mmCIF file of C-alpha atoms and ligand atoms in Angstrom:
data_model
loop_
_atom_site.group_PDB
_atom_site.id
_atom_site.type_symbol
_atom_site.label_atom_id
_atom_site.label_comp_id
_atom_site.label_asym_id
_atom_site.label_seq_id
_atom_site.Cartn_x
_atom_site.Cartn_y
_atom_site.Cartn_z
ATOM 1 C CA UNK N 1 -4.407 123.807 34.434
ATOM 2 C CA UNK N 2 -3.451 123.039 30.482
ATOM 3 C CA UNK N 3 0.062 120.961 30.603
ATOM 4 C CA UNK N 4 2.291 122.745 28.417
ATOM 5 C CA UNK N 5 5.246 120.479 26.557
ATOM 6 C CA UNK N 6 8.251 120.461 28.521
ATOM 7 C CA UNK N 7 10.577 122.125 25.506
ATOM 8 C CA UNK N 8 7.862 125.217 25.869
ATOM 9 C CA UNK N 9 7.900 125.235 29.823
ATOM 10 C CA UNK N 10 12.025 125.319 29.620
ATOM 11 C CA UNK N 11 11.696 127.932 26.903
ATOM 12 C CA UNK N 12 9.775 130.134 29.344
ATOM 13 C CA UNK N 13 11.854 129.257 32.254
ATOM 14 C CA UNK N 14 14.727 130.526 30.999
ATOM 15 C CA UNK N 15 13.033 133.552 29.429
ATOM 16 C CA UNK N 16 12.063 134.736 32.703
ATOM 17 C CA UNK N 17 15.255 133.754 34.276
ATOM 18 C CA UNK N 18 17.208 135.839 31.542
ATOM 19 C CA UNK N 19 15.000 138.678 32.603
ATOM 20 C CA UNK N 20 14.178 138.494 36.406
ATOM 21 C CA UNK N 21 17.457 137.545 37.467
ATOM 22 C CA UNK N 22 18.319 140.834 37.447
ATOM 23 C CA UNK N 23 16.216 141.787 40.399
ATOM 24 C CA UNK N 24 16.918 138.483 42.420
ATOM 25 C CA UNK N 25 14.570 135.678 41.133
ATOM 26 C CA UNK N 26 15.790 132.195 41.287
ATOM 27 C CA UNK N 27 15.444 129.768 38.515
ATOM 28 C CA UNK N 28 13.142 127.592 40.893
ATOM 29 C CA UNK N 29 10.660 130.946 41.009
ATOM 30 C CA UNK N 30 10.486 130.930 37.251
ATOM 31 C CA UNK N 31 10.327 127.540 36.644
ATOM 32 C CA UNK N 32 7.085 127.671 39.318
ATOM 33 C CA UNK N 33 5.547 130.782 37.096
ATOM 34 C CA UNK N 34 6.321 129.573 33.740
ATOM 35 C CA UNK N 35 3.287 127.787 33.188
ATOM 36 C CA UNK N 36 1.217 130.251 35.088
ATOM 37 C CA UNK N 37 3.009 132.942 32.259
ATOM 38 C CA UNK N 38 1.970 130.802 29.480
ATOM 39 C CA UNK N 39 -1.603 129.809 30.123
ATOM 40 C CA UNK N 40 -1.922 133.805 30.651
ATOM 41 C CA UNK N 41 -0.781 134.730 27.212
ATOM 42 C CA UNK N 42 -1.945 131.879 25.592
ATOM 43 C CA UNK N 43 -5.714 133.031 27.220
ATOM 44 C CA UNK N 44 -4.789 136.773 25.838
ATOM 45 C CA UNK N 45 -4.861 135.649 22.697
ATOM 46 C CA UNK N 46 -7.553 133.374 22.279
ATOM 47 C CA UNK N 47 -9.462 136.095 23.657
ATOM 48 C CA UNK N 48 -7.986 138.724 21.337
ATOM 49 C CA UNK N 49 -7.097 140.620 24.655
ATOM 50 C CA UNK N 50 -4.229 143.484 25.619
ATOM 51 C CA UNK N 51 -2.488 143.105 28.899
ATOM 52 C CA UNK N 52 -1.830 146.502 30.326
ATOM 53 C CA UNK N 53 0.688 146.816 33.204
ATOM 54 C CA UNK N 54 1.392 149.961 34.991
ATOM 55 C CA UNK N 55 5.528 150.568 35.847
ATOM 56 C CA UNK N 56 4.583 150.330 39.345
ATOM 57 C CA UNK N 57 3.848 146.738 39.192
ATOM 58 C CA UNK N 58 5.285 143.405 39.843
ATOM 59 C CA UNK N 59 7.991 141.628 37.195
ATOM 60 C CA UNK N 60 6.454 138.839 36.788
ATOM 61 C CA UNK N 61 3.414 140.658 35.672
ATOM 62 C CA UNK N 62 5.364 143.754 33.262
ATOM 63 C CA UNK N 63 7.896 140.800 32.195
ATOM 64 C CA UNK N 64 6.006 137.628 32.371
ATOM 65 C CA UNK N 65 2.590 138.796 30.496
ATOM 66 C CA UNK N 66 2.176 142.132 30.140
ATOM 67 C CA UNK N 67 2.253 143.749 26.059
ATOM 68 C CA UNK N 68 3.013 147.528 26.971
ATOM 69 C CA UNK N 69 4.705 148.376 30.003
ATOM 70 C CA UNK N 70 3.924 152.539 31.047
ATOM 71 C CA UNK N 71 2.544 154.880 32.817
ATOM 72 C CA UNK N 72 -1.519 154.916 32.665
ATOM 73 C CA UNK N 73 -2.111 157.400 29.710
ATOM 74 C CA UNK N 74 0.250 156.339 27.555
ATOM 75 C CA UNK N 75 -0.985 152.797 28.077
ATOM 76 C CA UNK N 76 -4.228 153.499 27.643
ATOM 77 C CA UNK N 77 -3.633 155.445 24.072
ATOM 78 C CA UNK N 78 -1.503 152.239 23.116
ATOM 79 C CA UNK N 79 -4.475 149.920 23.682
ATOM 80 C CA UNK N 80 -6.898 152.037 21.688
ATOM 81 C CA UNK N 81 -4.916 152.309 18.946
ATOM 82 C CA UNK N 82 -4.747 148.604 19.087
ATOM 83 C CA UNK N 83 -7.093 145.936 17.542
ATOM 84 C CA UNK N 84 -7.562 143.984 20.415
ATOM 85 C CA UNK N 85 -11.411 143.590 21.617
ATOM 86 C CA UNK N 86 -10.506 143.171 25.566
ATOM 87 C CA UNK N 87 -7.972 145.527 27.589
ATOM 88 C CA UNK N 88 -6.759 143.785 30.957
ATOM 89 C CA UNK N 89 -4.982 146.677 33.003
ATOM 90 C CA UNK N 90 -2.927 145.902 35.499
ATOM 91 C CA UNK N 91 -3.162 149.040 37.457
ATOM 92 C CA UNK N 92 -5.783 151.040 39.727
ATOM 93 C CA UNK N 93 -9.605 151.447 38.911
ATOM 94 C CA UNK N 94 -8.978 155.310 37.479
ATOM 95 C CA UNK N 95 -6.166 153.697 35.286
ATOM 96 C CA UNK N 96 -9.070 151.429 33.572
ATOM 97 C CA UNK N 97 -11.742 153.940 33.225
ATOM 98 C CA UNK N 98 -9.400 156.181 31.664
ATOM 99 C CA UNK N 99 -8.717 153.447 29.253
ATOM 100 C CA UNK N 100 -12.504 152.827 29.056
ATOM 101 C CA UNK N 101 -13.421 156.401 28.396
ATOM 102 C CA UNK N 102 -10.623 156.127 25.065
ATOM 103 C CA UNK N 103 -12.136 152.887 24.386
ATOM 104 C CA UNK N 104 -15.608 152.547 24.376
ATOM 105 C CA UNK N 105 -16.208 149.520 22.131
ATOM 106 C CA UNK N 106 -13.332 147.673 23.912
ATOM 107 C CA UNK N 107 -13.845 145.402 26.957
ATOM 108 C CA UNK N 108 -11.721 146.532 29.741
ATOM 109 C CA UNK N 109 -11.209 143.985 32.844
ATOM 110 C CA UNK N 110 -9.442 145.096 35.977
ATOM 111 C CA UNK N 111 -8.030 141.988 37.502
ATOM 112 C CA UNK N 112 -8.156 143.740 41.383
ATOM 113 C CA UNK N 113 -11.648 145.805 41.203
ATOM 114 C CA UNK N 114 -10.911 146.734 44.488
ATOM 115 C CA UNK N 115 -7.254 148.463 43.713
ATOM 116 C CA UNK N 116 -8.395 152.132 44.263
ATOM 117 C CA UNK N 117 -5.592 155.125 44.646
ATOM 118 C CA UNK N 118 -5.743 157.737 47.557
ATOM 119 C CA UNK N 119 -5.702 160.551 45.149
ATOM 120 C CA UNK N 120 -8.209 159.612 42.804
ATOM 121 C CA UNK N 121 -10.535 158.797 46.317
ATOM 122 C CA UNK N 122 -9.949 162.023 47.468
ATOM 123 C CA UNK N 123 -12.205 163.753 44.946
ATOM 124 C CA UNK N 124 -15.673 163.542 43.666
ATOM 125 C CA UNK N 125 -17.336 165.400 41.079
ATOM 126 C CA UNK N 126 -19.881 167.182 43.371
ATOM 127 C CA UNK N 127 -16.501 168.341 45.173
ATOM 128 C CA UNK N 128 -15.578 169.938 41.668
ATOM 129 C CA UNK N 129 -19.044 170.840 41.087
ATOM 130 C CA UNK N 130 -18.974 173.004 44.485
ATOM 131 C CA UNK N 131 -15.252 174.345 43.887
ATOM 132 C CA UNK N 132 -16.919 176.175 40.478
ATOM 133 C CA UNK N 133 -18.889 178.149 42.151
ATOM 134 C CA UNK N 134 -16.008 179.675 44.268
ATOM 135 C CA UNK N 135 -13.386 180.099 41.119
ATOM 136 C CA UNK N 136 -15.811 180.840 38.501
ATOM 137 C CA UNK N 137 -13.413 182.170 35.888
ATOM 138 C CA UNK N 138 -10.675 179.471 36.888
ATOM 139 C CA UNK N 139 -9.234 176.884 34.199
ATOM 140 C CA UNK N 140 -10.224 173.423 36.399
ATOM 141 C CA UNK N 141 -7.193 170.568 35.512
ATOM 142 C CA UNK N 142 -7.016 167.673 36.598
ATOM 143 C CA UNK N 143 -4.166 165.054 37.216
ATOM 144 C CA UNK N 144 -4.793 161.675 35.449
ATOM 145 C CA UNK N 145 -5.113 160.135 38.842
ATOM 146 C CA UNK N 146 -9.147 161.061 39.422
ATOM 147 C CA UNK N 147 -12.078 159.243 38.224
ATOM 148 C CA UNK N 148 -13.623 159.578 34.961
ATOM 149 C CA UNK N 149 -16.520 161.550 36.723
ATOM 150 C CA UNK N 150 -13.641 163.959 38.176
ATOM 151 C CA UNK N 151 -12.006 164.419 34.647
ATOM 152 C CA UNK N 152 -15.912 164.966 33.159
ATOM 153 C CA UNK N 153 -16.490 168.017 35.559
ATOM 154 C CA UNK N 154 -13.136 169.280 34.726
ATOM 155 C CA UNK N 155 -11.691 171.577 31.711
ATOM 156 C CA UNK N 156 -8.667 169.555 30.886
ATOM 157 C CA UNK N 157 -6.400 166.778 31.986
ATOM 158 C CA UNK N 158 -2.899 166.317 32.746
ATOM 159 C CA UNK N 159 -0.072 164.366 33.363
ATOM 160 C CA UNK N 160 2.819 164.090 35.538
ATOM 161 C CA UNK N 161 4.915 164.479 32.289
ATOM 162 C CA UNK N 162 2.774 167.087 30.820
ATOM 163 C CA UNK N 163 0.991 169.537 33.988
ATOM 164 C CA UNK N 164 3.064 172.771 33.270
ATOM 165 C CA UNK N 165 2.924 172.659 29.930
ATOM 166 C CA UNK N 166 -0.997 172.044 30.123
ATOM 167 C CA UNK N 167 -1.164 174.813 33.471
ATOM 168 C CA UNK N 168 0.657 177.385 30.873
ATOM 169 C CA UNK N 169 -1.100 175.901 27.753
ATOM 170 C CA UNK N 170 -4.731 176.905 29.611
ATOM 171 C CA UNK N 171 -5.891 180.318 28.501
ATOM 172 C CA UNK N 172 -6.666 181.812 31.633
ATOM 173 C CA UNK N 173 -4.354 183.371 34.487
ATOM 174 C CA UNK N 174 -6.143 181.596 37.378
ATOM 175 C CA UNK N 175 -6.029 177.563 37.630
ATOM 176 C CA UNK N 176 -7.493 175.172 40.036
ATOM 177 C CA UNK N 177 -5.331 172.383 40.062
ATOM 178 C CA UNK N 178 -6.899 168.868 41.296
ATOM 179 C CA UNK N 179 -6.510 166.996 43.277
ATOM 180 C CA UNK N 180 -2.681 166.563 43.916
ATOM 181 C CA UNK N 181 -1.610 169.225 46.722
ATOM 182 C CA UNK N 182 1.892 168.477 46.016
ATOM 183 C CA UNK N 183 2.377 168.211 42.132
ATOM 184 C CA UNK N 184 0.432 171.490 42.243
ATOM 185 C CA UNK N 185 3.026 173.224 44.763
ATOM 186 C CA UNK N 186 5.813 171.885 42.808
ATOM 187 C CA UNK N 187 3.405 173.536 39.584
ATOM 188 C CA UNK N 188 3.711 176.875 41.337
ATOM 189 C CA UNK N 189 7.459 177.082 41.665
ATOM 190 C CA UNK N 190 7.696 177.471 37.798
ATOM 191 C CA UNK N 191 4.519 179.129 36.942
ATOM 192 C CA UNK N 192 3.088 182.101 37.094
ATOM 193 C CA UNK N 193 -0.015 181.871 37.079
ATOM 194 C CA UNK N 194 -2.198 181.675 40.177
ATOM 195 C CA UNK N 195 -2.974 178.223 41.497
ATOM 196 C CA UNK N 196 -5.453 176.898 43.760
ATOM 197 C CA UNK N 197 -4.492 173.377 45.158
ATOM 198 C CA UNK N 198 -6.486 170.832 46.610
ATOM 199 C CA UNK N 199 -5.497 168.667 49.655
ATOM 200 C CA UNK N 200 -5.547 165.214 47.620
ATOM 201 C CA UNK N 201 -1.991 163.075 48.469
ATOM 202 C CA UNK N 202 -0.421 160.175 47.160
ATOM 203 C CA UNK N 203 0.034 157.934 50.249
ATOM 204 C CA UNK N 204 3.546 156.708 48.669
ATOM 205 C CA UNK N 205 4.498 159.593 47.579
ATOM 206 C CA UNK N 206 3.681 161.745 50.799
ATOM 207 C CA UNK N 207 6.156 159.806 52.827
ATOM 208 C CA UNK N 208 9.637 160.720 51.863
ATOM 209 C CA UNK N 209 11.086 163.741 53.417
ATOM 210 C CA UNK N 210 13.870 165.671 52.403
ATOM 211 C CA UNK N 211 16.099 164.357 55.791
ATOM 212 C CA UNK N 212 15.425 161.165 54.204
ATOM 213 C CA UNK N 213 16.877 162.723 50.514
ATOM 214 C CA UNK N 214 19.476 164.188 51.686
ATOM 215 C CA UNK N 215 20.760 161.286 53.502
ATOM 216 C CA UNK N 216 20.639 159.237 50.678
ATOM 217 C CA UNK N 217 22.557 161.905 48.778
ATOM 218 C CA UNK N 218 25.371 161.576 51.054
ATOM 219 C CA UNK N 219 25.428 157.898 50.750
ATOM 220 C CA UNK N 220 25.285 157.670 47.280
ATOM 221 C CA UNK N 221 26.761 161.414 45.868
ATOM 222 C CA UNK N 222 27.690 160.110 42.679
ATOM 223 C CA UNK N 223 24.149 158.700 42.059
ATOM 224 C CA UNK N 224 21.387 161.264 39.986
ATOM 225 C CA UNK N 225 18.386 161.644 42.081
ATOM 226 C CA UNK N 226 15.105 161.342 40.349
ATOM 227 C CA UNK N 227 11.994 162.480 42.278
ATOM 228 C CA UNK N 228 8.291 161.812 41.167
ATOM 229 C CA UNK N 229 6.362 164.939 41.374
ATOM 230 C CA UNK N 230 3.314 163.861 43.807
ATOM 231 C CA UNK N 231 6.216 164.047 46.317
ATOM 232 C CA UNK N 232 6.579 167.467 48.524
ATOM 233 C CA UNK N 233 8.297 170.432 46.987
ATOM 234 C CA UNK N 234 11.303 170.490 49.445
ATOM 235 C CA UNK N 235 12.167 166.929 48.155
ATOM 236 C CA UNK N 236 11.719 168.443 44.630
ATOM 237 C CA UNK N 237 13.967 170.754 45.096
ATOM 238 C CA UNK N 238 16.937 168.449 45.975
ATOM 239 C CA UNK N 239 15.935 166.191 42.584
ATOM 240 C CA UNK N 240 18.500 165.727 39.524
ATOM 241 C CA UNK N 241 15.447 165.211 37.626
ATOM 242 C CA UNK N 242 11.317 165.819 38.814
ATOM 243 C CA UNK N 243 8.689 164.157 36.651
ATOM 244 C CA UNK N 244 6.488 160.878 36.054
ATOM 245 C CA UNK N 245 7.606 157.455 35.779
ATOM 246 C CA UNK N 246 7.779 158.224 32.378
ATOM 247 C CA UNK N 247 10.422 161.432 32.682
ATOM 248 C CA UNK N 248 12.370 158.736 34.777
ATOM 249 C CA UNK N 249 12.545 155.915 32.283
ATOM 250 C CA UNK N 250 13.443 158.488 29.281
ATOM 251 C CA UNK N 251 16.245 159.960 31.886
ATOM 252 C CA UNK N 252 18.070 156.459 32.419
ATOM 253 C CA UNK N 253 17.726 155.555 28.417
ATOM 254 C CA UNK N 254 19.073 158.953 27.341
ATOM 255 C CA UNK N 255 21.648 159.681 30.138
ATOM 256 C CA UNK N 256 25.432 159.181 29.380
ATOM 257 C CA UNK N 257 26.937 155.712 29.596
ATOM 258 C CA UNK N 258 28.583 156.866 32.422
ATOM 259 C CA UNK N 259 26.413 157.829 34.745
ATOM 260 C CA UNK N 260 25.848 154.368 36.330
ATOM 261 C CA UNK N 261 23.753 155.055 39.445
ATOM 262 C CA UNK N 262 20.162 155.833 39.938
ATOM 263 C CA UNK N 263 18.165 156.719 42.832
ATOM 264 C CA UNK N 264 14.478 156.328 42.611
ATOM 265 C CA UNK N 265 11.904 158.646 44.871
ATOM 266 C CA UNK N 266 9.271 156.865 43.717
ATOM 267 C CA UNK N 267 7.142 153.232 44.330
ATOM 268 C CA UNK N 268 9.347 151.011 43.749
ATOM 269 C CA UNK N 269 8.122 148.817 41.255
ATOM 270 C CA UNK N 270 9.869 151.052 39.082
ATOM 271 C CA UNK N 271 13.222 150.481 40.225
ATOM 272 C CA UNK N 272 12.519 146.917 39.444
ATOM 273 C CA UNK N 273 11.355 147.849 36.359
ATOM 274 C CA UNK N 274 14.436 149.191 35.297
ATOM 275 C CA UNK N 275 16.703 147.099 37.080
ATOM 276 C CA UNK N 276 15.660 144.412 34.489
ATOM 277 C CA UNK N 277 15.706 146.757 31.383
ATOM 278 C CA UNK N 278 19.220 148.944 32.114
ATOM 279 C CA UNK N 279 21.033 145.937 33.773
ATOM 280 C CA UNK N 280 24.509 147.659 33.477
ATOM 281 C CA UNK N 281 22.974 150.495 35.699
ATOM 282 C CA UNK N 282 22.319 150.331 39.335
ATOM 283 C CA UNK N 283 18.843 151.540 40.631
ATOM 284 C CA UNK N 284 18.771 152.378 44.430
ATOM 285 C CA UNK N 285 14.941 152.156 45.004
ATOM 286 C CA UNK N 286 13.174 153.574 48.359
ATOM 287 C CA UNK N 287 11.283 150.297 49.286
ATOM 288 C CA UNK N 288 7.842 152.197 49.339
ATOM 289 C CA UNK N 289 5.094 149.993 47.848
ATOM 290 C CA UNK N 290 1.542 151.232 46.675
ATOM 291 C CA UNK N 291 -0.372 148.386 48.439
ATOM 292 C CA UNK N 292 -3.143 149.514 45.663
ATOM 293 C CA UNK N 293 -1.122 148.839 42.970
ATOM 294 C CA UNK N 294 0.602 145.308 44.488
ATOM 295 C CA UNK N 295 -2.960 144.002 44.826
ATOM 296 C CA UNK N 296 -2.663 142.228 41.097
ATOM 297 C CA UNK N 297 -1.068 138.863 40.622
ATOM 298 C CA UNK N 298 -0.986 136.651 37.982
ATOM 299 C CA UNK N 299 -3.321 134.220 39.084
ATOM 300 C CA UNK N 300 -6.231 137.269 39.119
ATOM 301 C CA UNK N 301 -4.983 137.939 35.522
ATOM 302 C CA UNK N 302 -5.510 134.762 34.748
ATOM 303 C CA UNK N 303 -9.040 134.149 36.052
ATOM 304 C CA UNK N 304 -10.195 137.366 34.741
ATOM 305 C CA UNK N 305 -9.531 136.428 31.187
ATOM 306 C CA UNK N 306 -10.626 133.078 31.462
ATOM 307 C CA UNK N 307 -14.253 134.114 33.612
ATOM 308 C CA UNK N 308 -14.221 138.054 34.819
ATOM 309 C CA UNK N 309 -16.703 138.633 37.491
ATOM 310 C CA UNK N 310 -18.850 141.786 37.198
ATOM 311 C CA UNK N 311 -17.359 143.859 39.289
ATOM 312 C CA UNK N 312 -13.643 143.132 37.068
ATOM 313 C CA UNK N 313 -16.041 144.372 34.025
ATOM 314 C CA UNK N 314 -15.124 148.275 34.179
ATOM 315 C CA UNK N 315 -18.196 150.785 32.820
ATOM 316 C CA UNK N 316 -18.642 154.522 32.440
ATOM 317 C CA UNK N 317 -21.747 155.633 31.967
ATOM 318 C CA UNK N 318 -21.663 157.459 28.043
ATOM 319 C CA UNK N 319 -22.655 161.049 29.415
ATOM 320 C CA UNK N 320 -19.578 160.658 31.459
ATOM 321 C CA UNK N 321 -17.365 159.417 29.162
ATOM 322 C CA UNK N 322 -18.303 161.897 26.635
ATOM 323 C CA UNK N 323 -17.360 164.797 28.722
ATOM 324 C CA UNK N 324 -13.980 162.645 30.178
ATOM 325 C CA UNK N 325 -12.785 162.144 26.616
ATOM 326 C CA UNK N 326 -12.944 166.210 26.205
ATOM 327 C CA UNK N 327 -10.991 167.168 28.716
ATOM 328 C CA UNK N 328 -8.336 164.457 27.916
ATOM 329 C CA UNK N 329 -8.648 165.744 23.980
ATOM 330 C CA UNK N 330 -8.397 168.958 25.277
ATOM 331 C CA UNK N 331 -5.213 167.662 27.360
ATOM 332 C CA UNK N 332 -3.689 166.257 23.969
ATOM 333 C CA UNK N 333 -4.630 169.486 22.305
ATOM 334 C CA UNK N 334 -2.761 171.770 24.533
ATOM 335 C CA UNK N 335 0.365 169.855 24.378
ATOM 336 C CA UNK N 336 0.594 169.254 20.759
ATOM 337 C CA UNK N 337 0.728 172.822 20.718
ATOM 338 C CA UNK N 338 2.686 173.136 24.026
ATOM 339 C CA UNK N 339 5.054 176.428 24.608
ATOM 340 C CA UNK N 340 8.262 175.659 25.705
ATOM 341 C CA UNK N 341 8.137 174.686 29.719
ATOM 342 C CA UNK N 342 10.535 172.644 30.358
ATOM 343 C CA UNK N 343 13.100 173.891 33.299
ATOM 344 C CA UNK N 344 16.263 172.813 34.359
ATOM 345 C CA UNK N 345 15.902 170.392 37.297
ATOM 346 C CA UNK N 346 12.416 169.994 36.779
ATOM 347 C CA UNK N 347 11.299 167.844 33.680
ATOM 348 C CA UNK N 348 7.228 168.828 33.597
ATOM 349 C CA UNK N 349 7.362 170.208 30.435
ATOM 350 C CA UNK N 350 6.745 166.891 28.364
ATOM 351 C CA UNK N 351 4.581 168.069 25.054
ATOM 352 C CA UNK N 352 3.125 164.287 23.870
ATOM 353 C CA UNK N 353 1.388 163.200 26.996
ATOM 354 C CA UNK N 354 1.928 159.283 27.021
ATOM 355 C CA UNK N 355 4.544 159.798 29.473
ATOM 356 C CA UNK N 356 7.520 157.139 27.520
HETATM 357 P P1 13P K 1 2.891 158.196 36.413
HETATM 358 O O1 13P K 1 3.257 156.816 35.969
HETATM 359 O O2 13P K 1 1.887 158.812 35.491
HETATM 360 O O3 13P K 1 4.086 159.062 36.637
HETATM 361 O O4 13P K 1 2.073 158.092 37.779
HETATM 362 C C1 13P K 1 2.587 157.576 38.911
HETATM 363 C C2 13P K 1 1.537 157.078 39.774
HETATM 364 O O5 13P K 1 1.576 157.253 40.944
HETATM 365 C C3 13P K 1 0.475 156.307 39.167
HETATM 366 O O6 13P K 1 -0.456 156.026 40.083
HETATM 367 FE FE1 SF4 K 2 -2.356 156.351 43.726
HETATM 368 FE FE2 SF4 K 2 -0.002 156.874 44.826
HETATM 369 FE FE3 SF4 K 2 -0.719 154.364 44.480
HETATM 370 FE FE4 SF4 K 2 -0.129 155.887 42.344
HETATM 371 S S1 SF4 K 2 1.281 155.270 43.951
HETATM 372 S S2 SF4 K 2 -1.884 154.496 42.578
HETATM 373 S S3 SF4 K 2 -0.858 157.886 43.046
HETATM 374 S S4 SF4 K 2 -1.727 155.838 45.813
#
């Protein structure tokens, strides 16, 4: 690997120790990932490339490299609206088609082609295709977390931050609401219309109970509970806030100085996340990792900038992308125009759809 001079390695070092030390990293870490962090951003730009990293990843990846830090919409709209020719997302393979599908004449690498998501597998487009015929004259949306062939066979695309207002924003009473049993549960507590769910679950998400909550609640009562909406509705219901990673990170910037205590039902990479970015704040974080999501390192970021192997090289096929970009237009659309949905307790009402 390139020797960097020592003035730029200590630069780094400390960088990352100013940053990381917040969630426990030792100066002898950084010092080990300093030039690892520099050949990476050095390659980005010789390359004229974007690094994407999801909330739920690692800090040495959303401090150490990555340009936009955020949930997978809003980081996939920041990427097309840049100039760069090559988007690296570190994320899950719907995250990169999705920025694929906005960014056709970009190329888009996925550093772990194998990092999948449980709800995004749990739905194909012939499943959608065969769900038409039994709810004809049902609106079909579908969460961000599905494959561009999913979001093609669908009518519109949502959010975490934006699924009521998009479930409202939809012209017709009846909604089918893929694939996310949960989020589309926690959709029918505040809407009226009549939703279908699907039996899709987040495998992090899915795990925390409202025993667990509630327990954590009476070890930490002054702390404001923030629940991520793939997670069941009787968990919901206990939540300060319910919304995206996005909801979560606008909650912490925008909540009183004050209120000093956080508690995360979520992966949590986020925690970590924030840990670094609100240091005066204390983040209790559930320990529940997305082993999808912690299958990128910086050593895969590196090698796919410097030599990507095919399967890193993410492709839609156009018909498929055409159709994709629609319903997430349609998506954008419906929430520019967005009624009012937000509800007390339950923050789904976001109206720009890039989730920060
Ligand atoms: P958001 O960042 O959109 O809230 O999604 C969370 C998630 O589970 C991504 O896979
Ligand atoms: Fe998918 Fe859940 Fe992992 Fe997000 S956290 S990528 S929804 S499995």
């Amino acid at each position: 690997m390139k020797r960097f001079p020592p003035e730029a390695l200590q630069a780094e070092t400390d960088r990352l120790v100013a940053l990381l030390s917040h969630v426990g990293w030792g100066r002898d870490e950084c010092e080990f990932y300093a030039p690892l962090t520099l050949r990476i951003r050095e390659a980005a730009r010789d390359k004229n490339a974007v690094i994407l990293a999801h909330s739920y990843q690692t800090p040495d990846i959303l401090f150490g490299v990555a340009d936009f830090r955020g949930d997978s919409l809003g980081l996939s709209i920041e990427a097309r609206d840049t100039t760069a020719d090559v988007i690296v997302f570190c994320g899950v393979r719907f995250m990169a088609e999705t920025a694929k599908v906005l960014s056709p004449d970009k190329t888009v690498l996925l550093p772990a082609p194998d990092a999948g998501c449980s709800l995004s597998e749990s739905i194909t487009g012939e499943d959608v295709r065969r769900l038409r015929a039994l709810h004809p004259d049902a609106a079909f949306v579908c969460y961000v977390n599905t494959s561009a062939e999913v979001k093609a066979e669908c009518d519109v695309v949502c959010t975490s931050a934006n699924a009521l207002a998009v479930v409202e924003g939809v012209p017709q009473d009846e909604v089918v609401f893929l694939p996310d049993r949960f989020m589309a549960e926690n959709l029918k507590a505040l809407s009226r219309k009549r939703i279908h769910h699907y039996d899709g679950r987040c495998i992090v998400h899915e795990t925390f109970s409202p025993e667990t909550a509630r327990a954590w609640k009476d070890l930490y009562p002054d702390a404001k509970m923030l629940v991520h909406t793939e997670s069941p509705p009787e968990v919901v219901a206990l939540a300060d806030l319910a919304g995206g990673t996005g909801d979560m990170i606008r909650y912490v910037r925008e909540s009183p100085p004050e209120w000093k205590r956080f508690m995360l039902v979520t992966e949590c990479g986020l925690s970590d996340r924030l840990q670094v970015e609100f240091p005066d704040r204390e983040f209790i974080g559930t320990c529940s990792l997305c082993a999808h999501m912690k299958r990128v390192g910086l050593r895969q970021v590196l090698q796919v900038l410097e030599d990507p192997r095919p399967e890193q090289v993410v492709t839609v096929p156009e018909d498929v992308r055409v159709r994709a970009l629609r319903s997430i237009e349609r998506m954008l659309e419906l929430t520019r125009k967005g009624a009012d949905t937000s509800r007390p307790h339950a923050n789904l009402g976001d109206r720009t759809g890039r989730g920060e």
